[in-house]
PDB file of C-alpha atoms and ligand atoms in Angstrom:
ATOM      1  CA  UNK A   1      81.453 101.224  90.810  1.00 91.00           C
ATOM      2  CA  UNK A   2      81.597  97.656  92.144  1.00 93.00           C
ATOM      3  CA  UNK A   3      85.393  97.787  91.840  1.00 95.00           C
ATOM      4  CA  UNK A   4      85.932  94.867  89.472  1.00 96.00           C
ATOM      5  CA  UNK A   5      89.526  94.743  88.166  1.00 95.00           C
ATOM      6  CA  UNK A   6      88.246  93.406  84.818  1.00 94.00           C
ATOM      7  CA  UNK A   7      85.119  92.224  83.092  1.00 94.00           C
ATOM      8  CA  UNK A   8      84.440  88.485  83.129  1.00 96.00           C
ATOM      9  CA  UNK A   9      81.377  86.513  82.051  1.00 96.00           C
ATOM     10  CA  UNK A  10      80.427  83.012  83.166  1.00 96.00           C
ATOM     11  CA  UNK A  11      79.539  82.069  79.575  1.00 95.00           C
ATOM     12  CA  UNK A  12      83.118  82.657  78.422  1.00 96.00           C
ATOM     13  CA  UNK A  13      84.676  80.493  81.158  1.00 97.00           C
ATOM     14  CA  UNK A  14      86.300  77.395  79.646  1.00 96.00           C
ATOM     15  CA  UNK A  15      84.944  74.658  81.919  1.00 95.00           C
ATOM     16  CA  UNK A  16      86.689  71.941  79.908  1.00 95.00           C
ATOM     17  CA  UNK A  17      90.041  73.347  81.030  1.00 95.00           C
ATOM     18  CA  UNK A  18      89.183  72.664  84.715  1.00 95.00           C
ATOM     19  CA  UNK A  19      87.797  69.090  84.946  1.00 94.00           C
ATOM     20  CA  UNK A  20      87.778  69.310  88.770  1.00 93.00           C
ATOM     21  CA  UNK A  21      84.975  71.875  88.502  1.00 96.00           C
ATOM     22  CA  UNK A  22      81.499  70.350  88.584  1.00 95.00           C
ATOM     23  CA  UNK A  23      79.353  72.195  85.980  1.00 95.00           C
ATOM     24  CA  UNK A  24      76.206  71.577  88.056  1.00 96.00           C
ATOM     25  CA  UNK A  25      77.786  73.363  91.025  1.00 96.00           C
ATOM     26  CA  UNK A  26      78.732  76.330  88.816  1.00 96.00           C
ATOM     27  CA  UNK A  27      75.205  76.401  87.354  1.00 96.00           C
ATOM     28  CA  UNK A  28      73.756  76.367  90.855  1.00 97.00           C
ATOM     29  CA  UNK A  29      75.996  79.292  91.865  1.00 98.00           C
ATOM     30  CA  UNK A  30      74.953  81.155  88.703  1.00 98.00           C
ATOM     31  CA  UNK A  31      71.328  80.905  89.874  1.00 98.00           C
ATOM     32  CA  UNK A  32      72.428  83.221  92.720  1.00 98.00           C
ATOM     33  CA  UNK A  33      70.395  81.211  95.192  1.00 98.00           C
ATOM     34  CA  UNK A  34      73.363  81.658  97.557  1.00 98.00           C
ATOM     35  CA  UNK A  35      72.784  85.420  97.624  1.00 98.00           C
ATOM     36  CA  UNK A  36      69.073  85.016  98.319  1.00 98.00           C
ATOM     37  CA  UNK A  37      70.035  82.705 101.220  1.00 97.00           C
ATOM     38  CA  UNK A  38      72.882  84.937 102.511  1.00 97.00           C
ATOM     39  CA  UNK A  39      75.351  82.066 102.016  1.00 98.00           C
ATOM     40  CA  UNK A  40      79.058  82.321 101.283  1.00 98.00           C
ATOM     41  CA  UNK A  41      81.197  80.885  98.501  1.00 98.00           C
ATOM     42  CA  UNK A  42      84.891  80.107  98.821  1.00 98.00           C
ATOM     43  CA  UNK A  43      87.096  79.388  95.809  1.00 98.00           C
ATOM     44  CA  UNK A  44      90.291  77.611  96.842  1.00 98.00           C
ATOM     45  CA  UNK A  45      93.187  76.636  94.615  1.00 97.00           C
ATOM     46  CA  UNK A  46      96.652  77.426  93.278  1.00 96.00           C
ATOM     47  CA  UNK A  47      97.474  80.455  91.067  1.00 96.00           C
ATOM     48  CA  UNK A  48      95.813  80.870  87.682  1.00 96.00           C
ATOM     49  CA  UNK A  49      92.996  78.311  87.979  1.00 97.00           C
ATOM     50  CA  UNK A  50      90.175  80.861  87.601  1.00 97.00           C
ATOM     51  CA  UNK A  51      89.209  81.748  91.187  1.00 98.00           C
ATOM     52  CA  UNK A  52      89.100  85.508  90.583  1.00 98.00           C
ATOM     53  CA  UNK A  53      87.482  84.964  87.170  1.00 98.00           C
ATOM     54  CA  UNK A  54      84.571  83.018  88.697  1.00 98.00           C
ATOM     55  CA  UNK A  55      84.183  85.475  91.584  1.00 98.00           C
ATOM     56  CA  UNK A  56      83.959  88.442  89.176  1.00 98.00           C
ATOM     57  CA  UNK A  57      81.612  86.582  86.814  1.00 98.00           C
ATOM     58  CA  UNK A  58      79.222  85.789  89.679  1.00 98.00           C
ATOM     59  CA  UNK A  59      79.474  89.425  90.757  1.00 98.00           C
ATOM     60  CA  UNK A  60      78.460  90.640  87.287  1.00 97.00           C
ATOM     61  CA  UNK A  61      75.555  88.230  87.227  1.00 97.00           C
ATOM     62  CA  UNK A  62      74.456  89.504  90.641  1.00 98.00           C
ATOM     63  CA  UNK A  63      74.562  93.132  89.450  1.00 97.00           C
ATOM     64  CA  UNK A  64      72.585  92.151  86.354  1.00 97.00           C
ATOM     65  CA  UNK A  65      69.926  90.763  88.687  1.00 97.00           C
ATOM     66  CA  UNK A  66      69.814  93.959  90.736  1.00 98.00           C
ATOM     67  CA  UNK A  67      72.000  93.095  93.729  1.00 98.00           C
ATOM     68  CA  UNK A  68      74.480  95.553  95.221  1.00 98.00           C
ATOM     69  CA  UNK A  69      77.980  94.124  94.810  1.00 98.00           C
ATOM     70  CA  UNK A  70      81.434  95.219  95.934  1.00 98.00           C
ATOM     71  CA  UNK A  71      84.747  93.670  94.920  1.00 98.00           C
ATOM     72  CA  UNK A  72      87.848  94.180  97.075  1.00 98.00           C
ATOM     73  CA  UNK A  73      91.318  92.800  97.315  1.00 98.00           C
ATOM     74  CA  UNK A  74      91.747  91.297 100.817  1.00 97.00           C
ATOM     75  CA  UNK A  75      94.902  93.257 101.719  1.00 97.00           C
ATOM     76  CA  UNK A  76      93.537  96.570 100.417  1.00 97.00           C
ATOM     77  CA  UNK A  77      90.283  96.025 102.253  1.00 97.00           C
ATOM     78  CA  UNK A  78      92.065  95.294 105.536  1.00 97.00           C
ATOM     79  CA  UNK A  79      94.382  98.270 105.089  1.00 97.00           C
ATOM     80  CA  UNK A  80      91.365 100.528 104.597  1.00 97.00           C
ATOM     81  CA  UNK A  81      89.638  99.051 107.659  1.00 97.00           C
ATOM     82  CA  UNK A  82      92.719  99.635 109.816  1.00 97.00           C
ATOM     83  CA  UNK A  83      92.952 103.211 108.544  1.00 98.00           C
ATOM     84  CA  UNK A  84      89.269 103.703 109.362  1.00 98.00           C
ATOM     85  CA  UNK A  85      89.885 102.338 112.862  1.00 97.00           C
ATOM     86  CA  UNK A  86      92.584 104.975 113.469  1.00 97.00           C
ATOM     87  CA  UNK A  87      90.178 107.641 112.263  1.00 98.00           C
ATOM     88  CA  UNK A  88      87.485 106.304 114.603  1.00 97.00           C
ATOM     89  CA  UNK A  89      85.422 105.355 111.573  1.00 97.00           C
ATOM     90  CA  UNK A  90      85.627 101.554 111.658  1.00 97.00           C
ATOM     91  CA  UNK A  91      81.983 101.158 112.654  1.00 96.00           C
ATOM     92  CA  UNK A  92      80.889 103.530 109.888  1.00 97.00           C
ATOM     93  CA  UNK A  93      83.054 101.762 107.300  1.00 97.00           C
ATOM     94  CA  UNK A  94      81.799  98.277 108.258  1.00 97.00           C
ATOM     95  CA  UNK A  95      78.250  99.558 108.226  1.00 96.00           C
ATOM     96  CA  UNK A  96      78.908 100.902 104.722  1.00 96.00           C
ATOM     97  CA  UNK A  97      80.029  97.434 103.654  1.00 96.00           C
ATOM     98  CA  UNK A  98      76.930  95.759 105.111  1.00 94.00           C
ATOM     99  CA  UNK A  99      74.781  97.497 102.508  1.00 95.00           C
ATOM    100  CA  UNK A 100      76.186  95.214  99.792  1.00 98.00           C
ATOM    101  CA  UNK A 101      74.246  92.017  99.144  1.00 98.00           C
ATOM    102  CA  UNK A 102      77.457  90.479  97.856  1.00 98.00           C
ATOM    103  CA  UNK A 103      80.987  91.317  98.960  1.00 98.00           C
ATOM    104  CA  UNK A 104      83.880  89.713  97.090  1.00 98.00           C
ATOM    105  CA  UNK A 105      87.126  89.377  99.032  1.00 98.00           C
ATOM    106  CA  UNK A 106      89.819  88.378  96.568  1.00 98.00           C
ATOM    107  CA  UNK A 107      93.254  86.918  97.345  1.00 97.00           C
ATOM    108  CA  UNK A 108      92.950  85.822 100.952  1.00 97.00           C
ATOM    109  CA  UNK A 109      96.385  84.530 101.830  1.00 94.00           C
ATOM    110  CA  UNK A 110      98.866  86.136  99.476  1.00 92.00           C
ATOM    111  CA  UNK A 111      99.710  88.725 102.130  1.00 94.00           C
ATOM    112  CA  UNK A 112      99.235  87.990 105.853  1.00 93.00           C
ATOM    113  CA  UNK A 113      97.208  90.319 108.095  1.00 95.00           C
ATOM    114  CA  UNK A 114      98.671  91.857 111.236  1.00 95.00           C
ATOM    115  CA  UNK A 115      96.747  91.472 114.489  1.00 94.00           C
ATOM    116  CA  UNK A 116      94.834  94.738 113.987  1.00 96.00           C
ATOM    117  CA  UNK A 117      93.886  93.585 110.508  1.00 97.00           C
ATOM    118  CA  UNK A 118      92.688  90.239 111.857  1.00 97.00           C
ATOM    119  CA  UNK A 119      90.471  92.005 114.429  1.00 96.00           C
ATOM    120  CA  UNK A 120      88.967  94.298 111.780  1.00 97.00           C
ATOM    121  CA  UNK A 121      88.380  91.307 109.515  1.00 97.00           C
ATOM    122  CA  UNK A 122      86.641  89.380 112.299  1.00 97.00           C
ATOM    123  CA  UNK A 123      84.457  92.402 112.927  1.00 97.00           C
ATOM    124  CA  UNK A 124      83.458  92.569 109.274  1.00 97.00           C
ATOM    125  CA  UNK A 125      82.698  88.828 109.044  1.00 97.00           C
ATOM    126  CA  UNK A 126      80.620  88.862 112.246  1.00 97.00           C
ATOM    127  CA  UNK A 127      78.541  91.725 110.942  1.00 96.00           C
ATOM    128  CA  UNK A 128      77.814  90.045 107.593  1.00 96.00           C
ATOM    129  CA  UNK A 129      77.185  86.611 109.130  1.00 96.00           C
ATOM    130  CA  UNK A 130      73.723  85.255 108.177  1.00 95.00           C
ATOM    131  CA  UNK A 131      72.754  88.659 106.720  1.00 96.00           C
ATOM    132  CA  UNK A 132      74.558  88.864 103.388  1.00 97.00           C
ATOM    133  CA  UNK A 133      76.825  86.848 101.117  1.00 98.00           C
ATOM    134  CA  UNK A 134      80.565  86.987 100.737  1.00 98.00           C
ATOM    135  CA  UNK A 135      82.715  85.297  98.109  1.00 98.00           C
ATOM    136  CA  UNK A 136      86.334  84.605  99.066  1.00 98.00           C
ATOM    137  CA  UNK A 137      89.182  83.452  96.882  1.00 98.00           C
ATOM    138  CA  UNK A 138      92.279  81.942  98.442  1.00 98.00           C
ATOM    139  CA  UNK A 139      95.381  80.007  97.534  1.00 97.00           C
ATOM    140  CA  UNK A 140      95.523  78.640 101.085  1.00 97.00           C
ATOM    141  CA  UNK A 141      93.606  75.720 102.578  1.00 96.00           C
ATOM    142  CA  UNK A 142      91.438  76.423 105.622  1.00 96.00           C
ATOM    143  CA  UNK A 143      94.083  74.847 107.857  1.00 95.00           C
ATOM    144  CA  UNK A 144      96.415  77.647 106.791  1.00 96.00           C
ATOM    145  CA  UNK A 145      94.034  80.540 107.466  1.00 96.00           C
ATOM    146  CA  UNK A 146      95.482  80.800 110.975  1.00 95.00           C
ATOM    147  CA  UNK A 147      98.722  81.931 109.334  1.00 95.00           C
ATOM    148  CA  UNK A 148      96.905  84.453 107.131  1.00 96.00           C
ATOM    149  CA  UNK A 149      95.205  85.986 110.155  1.00 95.00           C
ATOM    150  CA  UNK A 150      98.258  85.542 112.386  1.00 94.00           C
ATOM    151  CA  UNK A 151      96.007  84.123 115.105  1.00 93.00           C
ATOM    152  CA  UNK A 152      94.539  80.621 115.202  1.00 94.00           C
ATOM    153  CA  UNK A 153      91.714  81.519 117.609  1.00 95.00           C
ATOM    154  CA  UNK A 154      90.454  84.361 115.421  1.00 96.00           C
ATOM    155  CA  UNK A 155      90.865  82.197 112.310  1.00 96.00           C
ATOM    156  CA  UNK A 156      88.737  79.464 113.931  1.00 97.00           C
ATOM    157  CA  UNK A 157      86.015  81.976 114.851  1.00 97.00           C
ATOM    158  CA  UNK A 158      86.090  83.551 111.389  1.00 98.00           C
ATOM    159  CA  UNK A 159      85.938  80.175 109.600  1.00 98.00           C
ATOM    160  CA  UNK A 160      83.148  78.944 111.900  1.00 97.00           C
ATOM    161  CA  UNK A 161      81.003  81.856 110.721  1.00 97.00           C
ATOM    162  CA  UNK A 162      82.020  81.803 107.058  1.00 98.00           C
ATOM    163  CA  UNK A 163      81.568  78.037 106.681  1.00 97.00           C
ATOM    164  CA  UNK A 164      78.291  77.724 108.601  1.00 97.00           C
ATOM    165  CA  UNK A 165      76.331  78.463 105.396  1.00 97.00           C
ATOM    166  CA  UNK A 166      78.711  78.086 102.504  1.00 97.00           C
ATOM    167  CA  UNK A 167      79.915  76.288  99.407  1.00 97.00           C
ATOM    168  CA  UNK A 168      83.608  75.548  98.980  1.00 98.00           C
ATOM    169  CA  UNK A 169      84.896  75.073  95.453  1.00 97.00           C
ATOM    170  CA  UNK A 170      88.296  73.416  95.414  1.00 97.00           C
ATOM    171  CA  UNK A 171      89.871  73.939  92.006  1.00 97.00           C
ATOM    172  CA  UNK A 172      92.608  71.382  91.480  1.00 95.00           C
ATOM    173  CA  UNK A 173      94.105  72.016  88.096  1.00 92.00           C
ATOM    174  CA  UNK A 174      96.636  73.732  85.900  1.00 93.00           C
ATOM    175  CA  UNK A 175      97.127  77.459  85.628  1.00 95.00           C
ATOM    176  CA  UNK A 176      95.310  78.998  82.685  1.00 95.00           C
ATOM    177  CA  UNK A 177      98.059  81.614  82.561  1.00 91.00           C
ATOM    178  CA  UNK A 178     100.624  78.866  82.030  1.00 88.00           C
ATOM    179  CA  UNK A 179      98.507  77.389  79.245  1.00 82.00           C
ATOM    180  CA  UNK A 180      98.442  80.779  77.525  1.00 78.00           C
ATOM    181  CA  UNK A 181     102.207  81.165  77.924  1.00 77.00           C
ATOM    182  CA  UNK A 182     102.718  77.707  76.421  1.00 77.00           C
ATOM    183  CA  UNK A 183     100.400  78.588  73.538  1.00 75.00           C
ATOM    184  CA  UNK A 184     102.483  81.651  72.750  1.00 75.00           C
ATOM    185  CA  UNK A 185     105.706  79.685  73.014  1.00 72.00           C
ATOM    186  CA  UNK A 186     107.000  81.720  75.925  1.00 66.00           C
ATOM    187  CA  UNK A 187     107.163  78.783  78.298  1.00 55.00           C
ATOM    188  CA  UNK A 188     110.588  77.215  78.644  1.00 52.00           C
ATOM    189  CA  UNK A 189     111.254  73.940  80.426  1.00 53.00           C
ATOM    190  CA  UNK A 190     113.894  75.212  82.786  1.00 46.00           C
ATOM    191  CA  UNK A 191     115.651  78.466  83.368  1.00 47.00           C
ATOM    192  CA  UNK A 192     119.058  76.882  83.013  1.00 42.00           C
ATOM    193  CA  UNK A 193     117.996  75.708  79.537  1.00 37.00           C
TER     194      UNK A 193
HETATM  195  N1  ATP B   1      88.729  78.271  82.619  1.00 72.75           N
HETATM  196  C1  ATP B   1      89.075  79.479  82.137  1.00 72.75           C
HETATM  197  N2  ATP B   1      88.566  79.928  80.965  1.00 72.75           N
HETATM  198  C2  ATP B   1      88.950  81.120  80.458  1.00 72.75           C
HETATM  199  N3  ATP B   1      89.851  81.951  81.054  1.00 72.75           N
HETATM  200  C3  ATP B   1      90.389  81.565  82.218  1.00 72.75           C
HETATM  201  C4  ATP B   1      90.027  80.317  82.824  1.00 72.75           C
HETATM  202  N4  ATP B   1      90.702  80.180  83.976  1.00 72.75           N
HETATM  203  C5  ATP B   1      91.448  81.284  84.086  1.00 72.75           C
HETATM  204  N5  ATP B   1      91.287  82.111  83.032  1.00 72.75           N
HETATM  205  C6  ATP B   1      92.019  83.363  82.795  1.00 72.75           C
HETATM  206  O1  ATP B   1      93.339  83.129  83.253  1.00 72.75           O
HETATM  207  C7  ATP B   1      93.823  84.206  84.043  1.00 72.75           C
HETATM  208  C8  ATP B   1      94.045  83.749  85.477  1.00 72.75           C
HETATM  209  O2  ATP B   1      92.780  83.439  86.090  1.00 72.75           O
HETATM  210  P1  ATP B   1      92.390  84.044  87.522  1.00 72.75           P
HETATM  211  O3  ATP B   1      92.923  85.420  87.636  1.00 72.75           O
HETATM  212  O4  ATP B   1      90.942  83.854  87.743  1.00 72.75           O
HETATM  213  O5  ATP B   1      93.235  83.055  88.450  1.00 72.75           O
HETATM  214  P2  ATP B   1      93.246  82.897  90.033  1.00 72.75           P
HETATM  215  O6  ATP B   1      92.827  81.505  90.349  1.00 72.75           O
HETATM  216  O7  ATP B   1      92.491  84.004  90.644  1.00 72.75           O
HETATM  217  O8  ATP B   1      94.817  83.016  90.325  1.00 72.75           O
HETATM  218  P3  ATP B   1      95.595  83.761  91.505  1.00 72.75           P
HETATM  219  O9  ATP B   1      95.559  82.847  92.694  1.00 72.75           O
HETATM  220  O10 ATP B   1      96.990  83.904  90.974  1.00 72.75           O
HETATM  221  O11 ATP B   1      94.941  85.077  91.755  1.00 72.75           O
HETATM  222  C9  ATP B   1      92.797  85.302  83.919  1.00 72.75           C
HETATM  223  O12 ATP B   1      93.151  86.134  82.833  1.00 72.75           O
HETATM  224  C10 ATP B   1      91.515  84.545  83.615  1.00 72.75           C
HETATM  225  O13 ATP B   1      90.631  85.349  82.880  1.00 72.75           O
HETATM  226 MG1   MG B   2      93.082  85.685  91.647  1.00 72.75          MG
END
C-alpha cells in the first residue's frame, strides 16, 4: 500500500561498496529519529549508487515501527497533483498526503517540472514543512534544482524549507548496476570495440 517499487532492507545494503557513506550516519537514520523530529533526508548522487535503495529501506523500517509511509516517483506525483488541481481537488489531495508521517519523493531531477508542477510541489512542501518528514532522492545538486522546478525563486523557497531541518547524504561512488554488469561479463570497454 505504501507504493514501494521493490522490497529493500537496510541489513542487505553493501556499505563496503560505497566508502563515501558514513555508517554512523546510516545507523542514525535507521533509528528514525528524523521522523520523530519531522526532519527531511536528501540522498544525492549519480545513477546506481543506492539512493532509491536506502530510501525504500528506511521506509520499510518506518512501517515496521508503525509510521504511515508513502513512496512516490517525483514526476508521477507532480502529474497527479496537476490533475487534481484541474479537478479542483488539489487541496484535498495535498491534505491526503499530509497524513503520512514519511513521504518518499524519488527521482527529483530526471524529468523537469512545468510551472504548474512547480507550484503544486511548493504547495506540498509548505504543507509538510515542520510537520512531517520527507525523503528525496536526486541526481542533481541543489544548485541545479532551479532547473528541475523551472523557476529559481520557487526552487530557493522550496530548498529553504526542505533544508531547514534536514540531513543531506551525498553518495560519491560507482554504480552498483555497473558492478553487477561487470560481474556478469556484460560490460564492454567501448561500443566501438
Ligand atoms: N550498496 C548496495 N548494496 C546492495 N545493492 C545495491 C547497493 N547499491 C545499489 N544496489 C542495487 O543496485 C541497483 C541500483 O540502486 P538504486 O536503484 O538504489 O540506485 P539509485 O541511486 O536510485 O540510481 P538512479 O539515480 O538511477 O535512480 C538496485 O537494484 C539496488 O538494489
Ligand atoms: Mg533511484
